[in-house]
């Protein structure tokens, strides 16, 4: 396994642009493939997860040119995919597996979906259930509710699905299958999850309406390829926001960050913790963006739970690290979903931060962190989870002593170049 050694950063100054949003990059390739004509994507995230999506659609006959963050998809329309010669490999990517399953359920060919060890442990029943309600023929090969998945042709019926989880992957999967159904498909979720699917499908010509936490889609949309510009990923920006907040005498500007209201929970929570973060140059054209000006701040503990959780679900490992530097106690609750991410993020963050000296306790649906115990270097393990690796790396740049992260290179999943960028703002690393 690869091991990364983290050095301490002194103060952070300057500007940075983080790579494109992962959720939006996946969708741009998928929906561009189902649209007629050319979709030119700029700001695409060339991380391993999004490259898995490109590779799946190439296997289904779509011509896709990719050069760094510029991607051109030559879409063939809603019914233009062709039968893949072998298994579609989604790698580590839950978004690829769950969204593609919705699309594949509406095809006239049989397909098999698989991926790495982590993805084959993650729950797929959450999509098998609604897709089966729509008369899709989808099953888990090992009958354990996990991948590999086999999807055979089916005549899809529209449904109104009341999702038990606030998950954009589940919502998107059902809406995508709904494009191939016999009527209007609706999804209601307990709390609104990220709405990039709705925004992009509408932009490409689909009839998608949202009312509260219910989204409806009309079948057989005529999607037309269009230029798509992907903003910087707020989930990637979170690592730099955090680093600047807890590194002494720091002030950084993070340019062009997506601040979609279904994703901006991290800004709300950090402000509650006393963070000095200012939003500049706000643009509300399509997916909203802003430049974020962040300064070193004294943080205090907070309670993170309820409606905000889906709006910051991927940032919770980073919040757990920041809570160690905050005064008082931070309680994270209502976040049992963390247990079924790329790793069990509650167990992984609790174990690793404890090794670094943190006063942290796991709960079934979150963590309790008592701030103020100084963190020190240690041997930690990412468990091949990119967000655990990046959160721990930030902790390593501010703690005393050296941090070694086993499996540290998995940052490539969502942020190739992360370690380079982590040091790029430091004015004298030791
Ligand atoms: C994503 C949705 C979230 C998130 C994941 C990306 C998406 O997952 O954690 O990183 O692109 O739709 P869930 O839908 O499982 O909450």
XYZ file of C-alpha atoms and ligand atoms in Angstrom:
446
model
C 0.000 0.000 0.000
C 1.119 3.560 -0.608
C 2.062 5.700 2.347
C 2.091 9.514 2.439
C 4.095 11.554 4.951
C 2.588 14.878 5.896
C 4.676 17.891 6.805
C 3.580 20.786 8.937
C 2.487 23.940 7.089
C 3.284 27.399 8.401
C 0.828 30.150 7.488
C -1.219 29.825 4.295
C -1.489 32.696 1.832
C -2.545 33.152 -1.765
C -5.144 31.879 -4.179
C -6.190 28.447 -5.282
C -8.692 26.980 -7.719
C -9.918 23.517 -6.754
C -10.842 20.897 -9.395
C -14.329 20.601 -10.833
C -17.300 19.296 -8.891
C -17.386 15.503 -8.851
C -21.185 15.128 -8.802
C -21.623 17.576 -11.687
C -18.753 16.053 -13.723
C -20.338 12.578 -13.549
C -23.698 13.913 -14.613
C -22.237 15.966 -17.471
C -20.778 12.816 -19.049
C -23.884 10.687 -18.424
C -26.469 13.195 -19.586
C -24.248 14.377 -22.453
C -24.167 10.748 -23.635
C -27.985 10.593 -23.586
C -28.377 13.945 -25.336
C -28.301 14.332 -29.102
C -25.197 16.045 -30.421
C -22.109 17.509 -28.854
C -21.699 18.389 -25.183
C -18.475 20.235 -24.460
C -17.621 20.099 -20.767
C -15.121 22.511 -19.261
C -13.890 22.334 -15.682
C -14.417 18.548 -15.676
C -12.848 16.682 -12.741
C -10.330 14.169 -14.155
C -10.390 12.117 -10.928
C -10.560 8.311 -10.997
C -14.309 8.252 -10.180
C -15.322 10.451 -13.109
C -12.934 8.607 -15.418
C -14.834 5.418 -14.497
C -18.010 7.090 -15.757
C -16.312 8.029 -19.042
C -15.049 4.484 -19.486
C -18.542 2.984 -18.905
C -20.133 5.211 -21.554
C -17.328 4.567 -24.035
C -18.074 0.864 -23.573
C -21.672 1.605 -24.539
C -20.617 3.125 -27.846
C -20.335 6.807 -26.950
C -17.387 8.717 -28.365
C -15.845 10.815 -25.612
C -12.684 12.896 -25.986
C -10.945 13.857 -22.753
C -7.958 16.094 -22.303
C -7.470 17.062 -18.689
C -10.490 19.065 -17.608
C -11.952 19.462 -21.095
C -14.245 16.703 -22.289
C -16.325 16.438 -25.443
C -19.163 13.938 -25.454
C -20.758 12.999 -28.775
C -24.185 12.013 -27.482
C -26.449 9.648 -29.377
C -29.784 10.428 -27.766
C -31.851 8.637 -25.145
C -31.882 5.356 -27.109
C -28.378 5.516 -28.580
C -26.413 3.366 -26.123
C -25.194 0.005 -27.375
C -24.657 -3.264 -25.516
C -21.255 -3.284 -23.736
C -18.937 -6.158 -24.673
C -18.208 -6.948 -21.027
C -18.802 -5.834 -17.422
C -19.085 -2.095 -16.807
C -16.469 -1.249 -14.177
C -17.525 1.603 -11.907
C -14.313 1.450 -9.847
C -14.820 3.098 -6.443
C -17.704 5.275 -7.588
C -21.126 5.001 -5.969
C -22.483 7.786 -8.161
C -21.471 5.913 -11.321
C -22.986 2.632 -10.177
C -26.264 4.005 -8.828
C -27.004 6.519 -11.578
C -26.032 4.188 -14.426
C -28.325 1.499 -12.980
C -31.289 3.815 -13.562
C -30.225 4.392 -17.162
C -29.465 0.718 -17.836
C -32.873 -0.355 -16.526
C -34.416 1.373 -19.548
C -32.154 -0.212 -22.200
C -32.948 -3.032 -24.612
C -29.777 -4.946 -23.683
C -28.459 -6.834 -20.667
C -25.565 -5.411 -18.709
C -23.440 -6.297 -15.709
C -22.052 -3.668 -13.326
C -19.206 -4.183 -10.914
C -16.361 -2.266 -9.308
C -13.735 -2.345 -6.576
C -13.919 -4.058 -3.201
C -15.440 -1.010 -1.474
C -18.227 -0.507 -4.017
C -19.101 -4.214 -3.842
C -19.751 -3.791 -0.098
C -21.989 -0.733 -0.413
C -25.789 -1.022 -0.270
C -27.478 -1.296 -3.664
C -30.824 -2.440 -2.298
C -31.720 1.238 -2.024
C -31.815 1.389 -5.843
C -32.877 -2.217 -6.514
C -36.098 -1.617 -4.520
C -37.460 1.393 -6.453
C -36.216 0.105 -9.813
C -37.999 -3.208 -9.180
C -41.152 -1.239 -8.297
C -40.790 0.291 -11.781
C -40.706 -3.259 -13.236
C -36.991 -3.102 -13.990
C -35.222 -6.449 -14.078
C -32.263 -5.785 -11.782
C -30.683 -8.184 -9.352
C -27.678 -8.503 -7.154
C -25.565 -11.349 -8.551
C -24.709 -12.688 -5.092
C -28.207 -11.923 -3.788
C -26.701 -9.901 -0.971
C -28.096 -6.502 -2.020
C -24.684 -5.439 -3.330
C -22.815 -5.307 -6.660
C -22.155 -7.009 -9.038
C -25.535 -6.091 -10.513
C -27.180 -7.682 -13.535
C -29.715 -5.559 -15.391
C -31.923 -7.038 -18.113
C -34.378 -5.243 -20.410
C -37.729 -4.341 -18.837
C -40.817 -2.261 -19.698
C -40.607 0.491 -17.114
C -43.672 1.788 -15.272
C -43.725 5.240 -13.728
C -44.029 5.408 -9.941
C -44.147 7.921 -7.119
C -41.299 6.779 -4.924
C -41.143 7.831 -1.279
C -37.465 7.381 -0.594
C -36.556 6.429 2.975
C -33.117 8.072 2.551
C -32.134 11.585 1.536
C -29.810 10.436 -1.229
C -29.175 12.218 -4.506
C -27.896 8.961 -5.949
C -31.183 7.174 -5.234
C -33.262 10.156 -6.392
C -31.232 10.493 -9.602
C -31.359 6.761 -10.310
C -35.164 6.751 -10.176
C -35.482 9.963 -12.230
C -33.145 8.591 -14.909
C -35.147 5.360 -15.120
C -38.218 7.610 -15.270
C -37.005 8.965 -18.612
C -37.717 5.475 -20.021
C -41.021 4.904 -18.157
C -44.626 5.081 -19.364
C -45.646 8.226 -17.479
C -44.514 10.896 -15.028
C -42.129 9.553 -12.371
C -41.954 11.239 -8.977
C -39.511 10.959 -6.090
C -40.129 12.368 -2.625
C -37.264 12.350 -0.155
C -37.294 12.968 3.597
C -34.907 15.931 3.269
C -33.810 17.598 0.048
C -30.551 16.126 -1.294
C -28.249 17.725 -3.885
C -30.179 18.775 -6.995
C -27.540 18.752 -9.740
C -29.487 16.125 -11.722
C -32.605 18.277 -11.805
C -30.677 21.425 -12.806
C -28.682 19.736 -15.575
C -31.535 17.684 -17.062
C -33.648 20.845 -17.230
C -30.791 22.715 -18.893
C -30.518 19.985 -21.548
C -34.247 20.111 -22.269
C -36.024 17.664 -19.928
C -39.250 18.553 -18.203
C -38.333 18.297 -14.517
C -40.306 20.036 -11.787
C -39.501 20.359 -8.106
C -41.925 21.133 -5.292
C -40.575 20.924 -1.765
C -38.813 17.586 -1.536
C -40.696 16.057 -4.504
C -39.212 15.984 -8.006
C -41.125 14.883 -11.131
C -39.833 14.004 -14.575
C -41.720 13.465 -17.812
C -40.713 10.442 -19.897
C -38.874 10.456 -23.232
C -37.264 13.907 -22.975
C -35.518 15.144 -26.119
C -32.178 16.057 -24.549
C -29.937 18.288 -26.671
C -26.165 18.519 -26.193
C -24.965 21.899 -24.872
C -21.861 23.493 -23.398
C -21.475 22.708 -19.695
C -19.112 24.479 -17.338
C -18.396 22.657 -14.075
C -17.696 24.856 -11.019
C -15.054 24.001 -8.403
C -16.090 21.316 -5.934
C -17.095 22.709 -2.525
C -16.257 19.281 -1.054
C -12.655 19.693 -2.268
C -12.579 23.361 -1.227
C -13.533 22.222 2.295
C -10.003 20.879 2.920
C -8.443 24.260 2.152
C -11.087 26.174 4.061
C -10.314 23.956 7.052
C -6.551 24.248 6.667
C -6.722 28.051 6.510
C -9.035 28.243 9.547
C -6.666 26.330 11.840
C -3.240 27.298 10.458
C -2.038 30.449 12.285
C -1.917 33.795 10.430
C -3.528 32.508 7.249
C -5.638 34.160 4.594
C -6.528 32.417 1.342
C -8.855 32.934 -1.580
C -10.474 29.887 -3.185
C -11.782 30.817 -6.625
C -14.931 29.653 -8.421
C -16.427 27.308 -5.832
C -19.905 25.839 -6.382
C -22.259 27.110 -3.666
C -25.469 25.353 -4.693
C -27.792 25.687 -1.628
C -28.145 21.885 -1.477
C -24.360 21.664 -0.978
C -23.437 24.684 1.147
C -24.103 23.247 4.613
C -20.390 23.294 5.354
C -20.318 27.106 5.130
C -23.303 27.407 7.464
C -21.823 25.058 10.079
C -18.359 26.595 9.971
C -19.837 30.067 10.378
C -21.728 28.722 13.431
C -18.360 27.535 14.736
C -16.950 31.067 14.412
C -15.194 30.764 11.041
C -14.249 33.914 9.131
C -15.373 33.002 5.588
C -16.530 35.624 3.109
C -18.257 34.985 -0.200
C -17.094 37.267 -3.014
C -18.029 37.562 -6.708
C -21.199 35.531 -6.282
C -22.673 34.369 -9.591
C -26.147 32.834 -9.835
C -26.069 31.921 -13.505
C -26.868 28.162 -13.600
C -25.056 26.400 -10.756
C -24.218 29.249 -8.319
C -20.545 29.978 -7.588
C -18.449 32.312 -5.432
C -14.868 33.016 -4.466
C -14.285 32.170 -0.798
C -12.028 34.338 1.335
C -10.978 32.422 4.450
C -8.950 33.653 7.439
C -7.553 31.928 10.532
C -10.312 31.801 13.154
C -10.927 30.664 16.731
C -13.517 27.938 16.439
C -15.994 26.726 19.007
C -17.974 23.494 19.188
C -21.424 23.094 17.666
C -24.204 20.597 17.022
C -24.480 19.313 13.447
C -27.649 17.366 12.695
C -31.065 17.269 11.037
C -31.825 18.973 7.734
C -28.254 20.181 7.160
C -26.747 16.667 7.015
C -27.386 15.906 3.305
C -26.054 19.391 2.494
C -22.639 18.555 3.981
C -22.532 14.764 4.129
C -19.146 14.487 2.372
C -17.587 17.198 4.551
C -18.262 15.496 7.887
C -14.817 13.829 8.123
C -13.314 17.319 7.754
C -15.705 18.769 10.326
C -14.627 16.023 12.748
C -11.014 17.162 12.347
C -11.909 20.835 12.832
C -13.895 19.963 15.946
C -10.629 18.740 17.512
C -9.276 22.284 17.187
C -12.462 23.958 18.435
C -13.177 25.014 22.003
C -15.843 22.855 23.632
C -17.812 19.893 22.366
C -19.075 19.192 18.852
C -21.888 16.696 18.379
C -22.525 15.235 14.929
C -25.790 13.319 14.692
C -28.379 12.029 12.151
C -25.483 10.978 9.936
C -25.747 7.164 9.949
C -25.237 7.360 6.145
C -21.538 7.886 6.929
C -21.382 4.195 7.830
C -22.044 3.187 4.181
C -19.797 5.582 2.287
C -16.488 4.573 0.642
C -15.587 3.405 4.162
C -17.429 3.477 7.485
C -16.429 7.093 7.996
C -17.568 7.199 11.625
C -15.330 4.252 12.544
C -12.415 5.381 10.367
C -12.328 8.989 11.590
C -12.811 7.991 15.228
C -10.027 5.417 15.136
C -7.539 7.647 13.306
C -8.189 10.854 15.218
C -7.898 8.932 18.488
C -4.478 7.701 17.350
C -3.570 11.370 16.900
C -4.634 12.183 20.470
C -8.187 13.436 19.895
C -10.953 13.065 22.453
C -13.537 11.556 20.125
C -16.321 9.031 20.560
C -18.351 7.214 17.921
C -22.153 7.106 18.074
C -24.359 4.943 15.830
C -25.241 7.999 13.737
C -22.344 10.375 14.304
C -19.481 11.420 16.559
C -18.904 13.398 19.741
C -15.696 15.377 19.788
C -14.348 17.286 22.758
C -12.005 19.897 21.333
C -8.766 21.095 22.846
C -6.714 17.879 23.158
C -3.627 18.716 21.092
C -3.198 16.444 18.065
C 0.136 14.792 17.366
C 1.698 12.815 14.530
C 0.908 9.113 14.250
C 0.492 6.265 11.793
C -3.025 6.465 10.419
C -4.901 4.559 7.719
C -7.214 5.982 5.055
C -8.881 2.588 4.552
C -8.752 3.586 0.859
C -11.263 6.385 1.496
C -10.279 9.592 -0.295
C -12.151 11.897 2.062
C -10.647 10.286 5.160
C -7.165 10.654 3.615
C -7.626 14.351 2.798
C -9.190 15.220 6.154
C -6.376 13.488 8.023
C -3.782 15.178 5.807
C -5.126 18.588 6.817
C -4.899 17.531 10.479
C -1.318 16.467 9.768
C -0.352 19.918 8.476
C -1.263 21.531 11.797
C -0.396 18.914 14.427
C 2.953 18.474 16.175
C 5.129 15.656 14.844
C 4.823 13.671 11.672
C 1.682 12.053 10.328
C 1.969 9.039 8.047
C -1.120 8.052 6.061
C -1.272 4.455 4.884
C -3.196 4.314 1.613
C -2.774 8.072 1.192
C -2.825 8.090 -2.607
C -6.535 7.319 -2.847
C -7.002 11.118 -2.990
C -6.836 10.523 -6.785
C -10.450 9.382 -6.610
C -11.723 12.937 -6.305
C -8.660 15.190 -6.216
C -5.591 14.380 -8.292
C -2.869 16.848 -7.204
C -4.291 17.249 -3.704
C -0.966 16.996 -1.842
C 0.727 19.420 -4.243
C -2.081 21.939 -3.692
C -2.010 21.374 0.075
C 1.542 22.721 0.200
C 1.179 25.321 -2.542
C -0.197 27.932 -0.162
C 2.379 27.439 2.569
C 5.065 30.094 2.923
C 7.683 27.849 4.491
C 6.912 24.221 5.129
C 9.119 22.557 7.728
C -23.537 12.122 -4.577
C -24.444 11.988 -3.565
C -24.061 11.689 -2.177
C -22.598 11.977 -1.922
C -21.720 11.435 -3.001
C -22.076 12.031 -4.345
C -24.032 12.385 -5.947
O -24.296 10.316 -1.925
O -22.211 11.466 -0.680
O -20.366 11.715 -2.740
O -23.224 12.768 -6.815
O -25.232 12.222 -6.173
P -25.730 9.752 -1.484
O -26.675 9.948 -2.603
O -25.495 8.307 -1.192
O -26.096 10.538 -0.257
